[in-house]
Amino acid sequence: MTDILMPALSPTMEEGVLAKWHVKVGDTVSAGDVIAEIETDKATMEVEAVDEGEVLEILVPEGSEGVKVNTPIARLSGDAVAPAPKKADAPAEAPKAEAPKTEVPKVEAPKAEAAPAAPKSDDGGRIFASPLARRLAAQAGLDLKTVKGTGPHGRIVKRDVEAAGKGGAQPAAAATAATSAEPRKALSLAQMGIADGTYDLIPLDGMKKAVARRMVDSVQNVPHFPLFIDVEIDQLMAVRAKVNKMLEPQGIKVSVNDFVIKAAALALKMVPEANASYTPEGIAMHHNADVSMAVAIDGGLITPIIRKAETKGLAQIATESKDLAKRARERKLKPEEFQGGTFSVSNLGMFGIKQFTSIINEPQGCIMSVGAGEQRPVVKDGQLAVATVMTVTLTCDHRVVDGATGARLLQAFKPLIEDPVAMLA
Amino acid sequence: MAAEFDLVVIGSGPGGYVAAIRASQLGQKVAIVERENLGGICLNWGCIPTKALLKSGEKFESLSHLKDYGLSASGATFDFDAIIQRSRGVAKQLNQGVGFLMKKNKIEVIEGEAKLEKGAAAPKVVVALKAGGSRTIEAKSVMLAVGARARALPQIGLEADGDKIWAYRDALAPKKLPKTFVVIGSGAIGIEFASFYRALGAEVTVVEAVDRIMPVEDEEVSKAAQKGFEKRGIKFKLGAKVTKVSKDSKGVKVELEVNGKVESLEAEVCISAVGITANTDGIGLEALGVELERGHIKTDSHCQTNVKGLYAIGDCAGAPWLAHKASHEGIHAAEHIAGYKTPNVNSPIAGCTYAQPQVASVGVTEQGAKAEKREVKIGRFPFKVNGKAIAAGETEGFVKVIFDAKTGALIGAHMIGADVTEMIQGYVTAITMEATEEDIHGIVYPHPTMSEAMHEAALDAYGRVIHI
Ligand SMILES: Cc1cc2nc3c(=O)[nH]c(=O)nc-3n(C[C@H](O)[C@H](O)[C@H](O)COP(=O)(O)OP(=O)(O)OC[C@H]3O[C@@H](n4cnc5c(N)ncnc54)[C@H](O)[C@@H]3O)c2cc1C
């Protein structure tokens, strides 16, 4: 028998949602078959079988949240890979394989002991837990779905809840997140005058909960302040038209946002103090400008990253951003593709939004909000003129980036975006 | 030499023989070594023969209450020899039963005294055979279930001689019935013998070193038990330190120190019930480097000693010194040896005393909970308002339960009264299943039963008692 363990989709991943099973008990799988989908805060990943064998048991039901990395999620017969323990002549202290059930003559093995399993969920999704375990879990705000049962037949007993509680990370992160994302004393909608039945309730998925938690945390913990600047993009539009014509045969189209990413990355290299993160130990000055670009997707938001954007050409940035956005919408991003940027760009220009201030994407020091490019009257050399103007807002974490630093970043950014040729320098 | 057995068990008490059966069920080839009687202390000199005697005493005593039930009989007497013979017969029957179980489970019984020597997978077992000669056995695992014996205190002259100073074996098979006793120690064993001999009319004084009897029980139970025993004519000396036990032609003199004052008691016979000593000597543990802890073999949660392949269970491996604890450990160790990764079950070990009145308890006492600074909810219910108890004329005693105030977990139960030793398992089950007050409140207890008091006590803890 082989246990299939909850995979870590990234080095830092501690738990995830078992979003979907592609196999059921009795199915035969071979290496490479997709057996399940795992959802983390932001991505859904497919889990492939490494061994071959028959699915003996599904240990974690579909939809289980907060499944810790490395907990067994299913059991394969795996005869081909794991030779059955030969009991008769195994030394007594040999690694005690799962119960030598097959060879026990008279009495069948104490099953639960032989195979301590995660709380079974039959079709009704019922979790087997002792009354005390249920109460302790409720008191600790722990989701029993995340607790592995070690009692008879995999029943969750007191010691399991206590162990899970000690594990710290175990209390369903999502649940805690949801709580902290809610107002302190959450009144029900009915209490606030919105009658039941007058709305549809869409359950919170992992992404919704993650966004809620991260945004609340950020607004509560980070001292935000915005800086506004107008940039003229007539030259940019002209350059962009030329570039796109050139790139047309290759099927590449550079967007205004790609220019913004490039210009922001170069500006960050010029004002490295703005490419920084606050940590209790000190200010982390990032070596690269890894620019996160906010992508709206069905049911949420995700920020895939153009790594070392300062070193990349516009064509490459355009290609990458298109690919990232596409896979983001399919929720197929790998965690390392959306975790760990140093600066964010959010663009609502395509919706005609003139200007807006974004919430800091922790632990980044700044986020740039890009409004629509539009023709506006401008005064040039005392003359009224028309220019294509775009308002850019930089929201800063005041613990890292103070007003002057933020201003210098925008000062560096402005000439680059207004005259993209400068980016060649 | 290749291992002849998967497991050799040394000692065939309720720990050893049960372990042997379980191991055999799991496909292990098992031998059991016993130097005396199959069934150990429990069947031959402990739990079972005492219960036989106590039943005789109880039946005899009940004759004096016949009038309460509208009955009369005259000239009731007893035949002391017959009472003892009945008890020995019961022990014999069960001892043979164990022999049968060994055969049925294909467990080889080796009669003789075992010693351990250094071995390969596990220590070697060298048996001085009863039939003469010796046999060396190698096994993959060895389990010590050698039990314990009565503790002697030679410094103060408290050493059983089978004549005037008795340990439990003497008290279980005396040649004649003495008229006066001093029992030293008010634990379960001392109290049971006191209860038995008192029921047959002897004068009994129980000496206890601390200031209450049955010191492991809840204080309320100790108090009620003392009252119940005193009502039946047993006397107590509490807070009394025995300084010397001496014999003369008439009997024994027990010298005491009570609150700094010197006193003495005289009786025909002194029963010593001051605890037990584990049988850890003379089996070669020192040479193997087996770790001991306060006179008992030190084991981990799977009953493994610090020596490879060597397990220890039951009385020789520490408190509580109870047969069901020994059996439970035996089963767990056997499963562990057979390769099961069973986490040790979390069932609490209940303690029962089969005197009149009976006492049964499990989990923490109120004092224990206080010492641990646990917030508790306590409920009580007396049998004197329980319908069945009134109908049966058994209204002595009460039920007391202790819940953890925060979680509602049942953490202790204490009962005194008729048949409470049969009822305590209800609470043991509840605790093992991790029931909360809600579950127990929801249980429908059959009416009329004494067990309804268990329900009421649990209700009382939450201000919901019905019948008071
Ligand atoms: C009077 C009395 C009343 C009791 N009443 C109760 C009761 O009501 N309920 C309860 O739960 N418990 C009771 N007990 C306690 C109970 O008897 C013990 O807890 C129980 O017997 C312990 O079981 P065990 O298997 O550990 O050891 P034991 O029953 O002591 O068995 C050990 C066996 O090992 C054998 N042995 C020892 N050394 C060797 C050796 N070197 N080689 C071969 N064989 C060896 C011994 O001969 C013995 O047969 C009572 C005890 C006494 C004395």
PDB file of C-alpha atoms in Angstrom, chain A residues 87-93 95-101 103-114 116 129-136 139 150-151 155-160, chain B residues 6 22 24-28 104-106 121 140-141 304 308-309 311 335-346 374 406-410 432-439 462:
ATOM      1  CA  LYS A  87       5.611 -11.086   8.131  1.00  0.00           C
ATOM      2  CA  ALA A  88       6.679 -14.565   9.032  1.00  0.00           C
ATOM      3  CA  ASP A  89      10.379 -13.889   9.062  1.00  0.00           C
ATOM      4  CA  ALA A  90      10.489 -10.179   9.550  1.00  0.00           C
ATOM      5  CA  PRO A  91      12.370  -9.315  12.707  1.00  0.00           C
ATOM      6  CA  ALA A  92      10.025  -8.196  15.405  1.00  0.00           C
ATOM      7  CA  GLU A  93      11.378  -4.701  15.411  1.00  0.00           C
ATOM      8  CA  PRO A  95       9.698  -1.219  10.549  1.00  0.00           C
ATOM      9  CA  LYS A  96       6.237  -2.283  11.379  1.00  0.00           C
ATOM     10  CA  ALA A  97       4.427  -2.075   8.166  1.00  0.00           C
ATOM     11  CA  GLU A  98       0.723  -1.486   8.254  1.00  0.00           C
ATOM     12  CA  ALA A  99      -1.026  -4.351   9.888  1.00  0.00           C
ATOM     13  CA  PRO A 100       0.060  -7.739   8.656  1.00  0.00           C
ATOM     14  CA  LYS A 101      -3.619  -8.197   8.217  1.00  0.00           C
ATOM     15  CA  GLU A 103      -1.822 -13.272   7.352  1.00  0.00           C
ATOM     16  CA  VAL A 104      -3.703 -13.035  10.563  1.00  0.00           C
ATOM     17  CA  PRO A 105      -5.451 -16.319  10.885  1.00  0.00           C
ATOM     18  CA  LYS A 106      -8.427 -16.222  13.161  1.00  0.00           C
ATOM     19  CA  VAL A 107      -9.309 -12.788  14.168  1.00  0.00           C
ATOM     20  CA  GLU A 108      -9.446  -9.927  11.811  1.00  0.00           C
ATOM     21  CA  ALA A 109      -7.160  -7.071  12.540  1.00  0.00           C
ATOM     22  CA  PRO A 110      -8.341  -4.152  14.594  1.00  0.00           C
ATOM     23  CA  LYS A 111      -8.970  -2.200  11.482  1.00  0.00           C
ATOM     24  CA  ALA A 112      -8.915   1.289  12.707  1.00  0.00           C
ATOM     25  CA  GLU A 113      -5.566   0.732  14.265  1.00  0.00           C
ATOM     26  CA  ALA A 114      -4.172  -0.841  11.206  1.00  0.00           C
ATOM     27  CA  PRO A 116      -5.621   5.195  11.043  1.00  0.00           C
ATOM     28  CA  ALA A 129     -15.624  12.549  15.833  1.00  0.00           C
ATOM     29  CA  SER A 130     -16.290  12.026  19.503  1.00  0.00           C
ATOM     30  CA  PRO A 131     -18.689  14.434  21.190  1.00  0.00           C
ATOM     31  CA  LEU A 132     -15.850  15.915  23.188  1.00  0.00           C
ATOM     32  CA  ALA A 133     -13.685  16.285  20.085  1.00  0.00           C
ATOM     33  CA  ARG A 134     -16.518  18.135  18.370  1.00  0.00           C
ATOM     34  CA  ARG A 135     -16.927  20.480  21.271  1.00  0.00           C
ATOM     35  CA  LEU A 136     -13.219  21.156  21.670  1.00  0.00           C
ATOM     36  CA  GLN A 139     -14.331  26.023  21.048  1.00  0.00           C
ATOM     37  CA  THR A 150      -6.559   8.379  15.246  1.00  0.00           C
ATOM     38  CA  GLY A 151      -9.380   6.795  17.207  1.00  0.00           C
ATOM     39  CA  ARG A 155     -12.643   8.596  14.525  1.00  0.00           C
ATOM     40  CA  ILE A 156     -11.465  12.016  15.631  1.00  0.00           C
ATOM     41  CA  VAL A 157     -10.913  11.969  19.367  1.00  0.00           C
ATOM     42  CA  LYS A 158      -9.836  14.515  21.937  1.00  0.00           C
ATOM     43  CA  ARG A 159      -6.116  13.917  21.501  1.00  0.00           C
ATOM     44  CA  ASP A 160      -6.385  14.601  17.762  1.00  0.00           C
TER      45      ASP A 160
ATOM     46  CA  ASP B   6       7.617 -15.089  18.350  1.00  0.00           C
ATOM     47  CA  ARG B  22      -4.113 -11.898  21.942  1.00  0.00           C
ATOM     48  CA  SER B  24      -1.813 -15.982  19.348  1.00  0.00           C
ATOM     49  CA  GLN B  25      -4.928 -14.514  17.749  1.00  0.00           C
ATOM     50  CA  LEU B  26      -2.617 -12.296  15.728  1.00  0.00           C
ATOM     51  CA  GLY B  27      -0.723 -15.273  14.404  1.00  0.00           C
ATOM     52  CA  GLN B  28       2.218 -15.230  16.769  1.00  0.00           C
ATOM     53  CA  LYS B 104      -7.330 -23.712  22.656  1.00  0.00           C
ATOM     54  CA  ASN B 105      -5.036 -20.926  21.498  1.00  0.00           C
ATOM     55  CA  LYS B 106      -2.082 -23.288  20.960  1.00  0.00           C
ATOM     56  CA  ALA B 121      16.461  -9.989  19.169  1.00  0.00           C
ATOM     57  CA  LYS B 140      11.719 -12.449  19.030  1.00  0.00           C
ATOM     58  CA  SER B 141       9.988 -10.710  21.929  1.00  0.00           C
ATOM     59  CA  GLN B 304       8.412  -1.498  26.013  1.00  0.00           C
ATOM     60  CA  LYS B 308      15.338  -4.335  22.931  1.00  0.00           C
ATOM     61  CA  GLY B 309      12.539  -6.835  22.510  1.00  0.00           C
ATOM     62  CA  TYR B 311       8.129  -5.646  27.265  1.00  0.00           C
ATOM     63  CA  GLU B 335      -0.696  -5.947  19.283  1.00  0.00           C
ATOM     64  CA  HIS B 336       2.395  -3.802  19.263  1.00  0.00           C
ATOM     65  CA  ILE B 337       4.586  -6.890  19.087  1.00  0.00           C
ATOM     66  CA  ALA B 338       2.484  -8.232  16.226  1.00  0.00           C
ATOM     67  CA  GLY B 339       3.131  -5.056  14.299  1.00  0.00           C
ATOM     68  CA  TYR B 340       0.096  -2.947  14.959  1.00  0.00           C
ATOM     69  CA  LYS B 341       0.634   0.729  15.389  1.00  0.00           C
ATOM     70  CA  THR B 342      -2.226   1.014  17.803  1.00  0.00           C
ATOM     71  CA  PRO B 343      -2.167   4.186  19.823  1.00  0.00           C
ATOM     72  CA  ASN B 344      -2.722   3.113  23.393  1.00  0.00           C
ATOM     73  CA  VAL B 345      -6.422   3.378  24.133  1.00  0.00           C
ATOM     74  CA  ASN B 346      -7.392   6.201  26.351  1.00  0.00           C
ATOM     75  CA  ARG B 374      -9.541  22.711  36.962  1.00  0.00           C
ATOM     76  CA  LYS B 406     -15.213  24.369  30.146  1.00  0.00           C
ATOM     77  CA  THR B 407     -15.612  21.416  27.852  1.00  0.00           C
ATOM     78  CA  GLY B 408     -18.401  19.442  29.509  1.00  0.00           C
ATOM     79  CA  ALA B 409     -16.201  16.350  29.458  1.00  0.00           C
ATOM     80  CA  LEU B 410     -16.952  13.825  32.169  1.00  0.00           C
ATOM     81  CA  THR B 432     -13.776   6.458  26.789  1.00  0.00           C
ATOM     82  CA  MET B 433     -16.209   7.549  24.087  1.00  0.00           C
ATOM     83  CA  GLU B 434     -15.483  11.122  25.148  1.00  0.00           C
ATOM     84  CA  ALA B 435     -19.040  11.895  26.043  1.00  0.00           C
ATOM     85  CA  THR B 436     -19.980  15.346  27.244  1.00  0.00           C
ATOM     86  CA  GLU B 437     -22.728  16.234  29.686  1.00  0.00           C
ATOM     87  CA  GLU B 438     -25.092  16.658  26.756  1.00  0.00           C
ATOM     88  CA  ASP B 439     -24.663  13.054  25.707  1.00  0.00           C
ATOM     89  CA  TYR B 462     -26.035  21.233  35.491  1.00  0.00           C
TER      90      TYR B 462
END
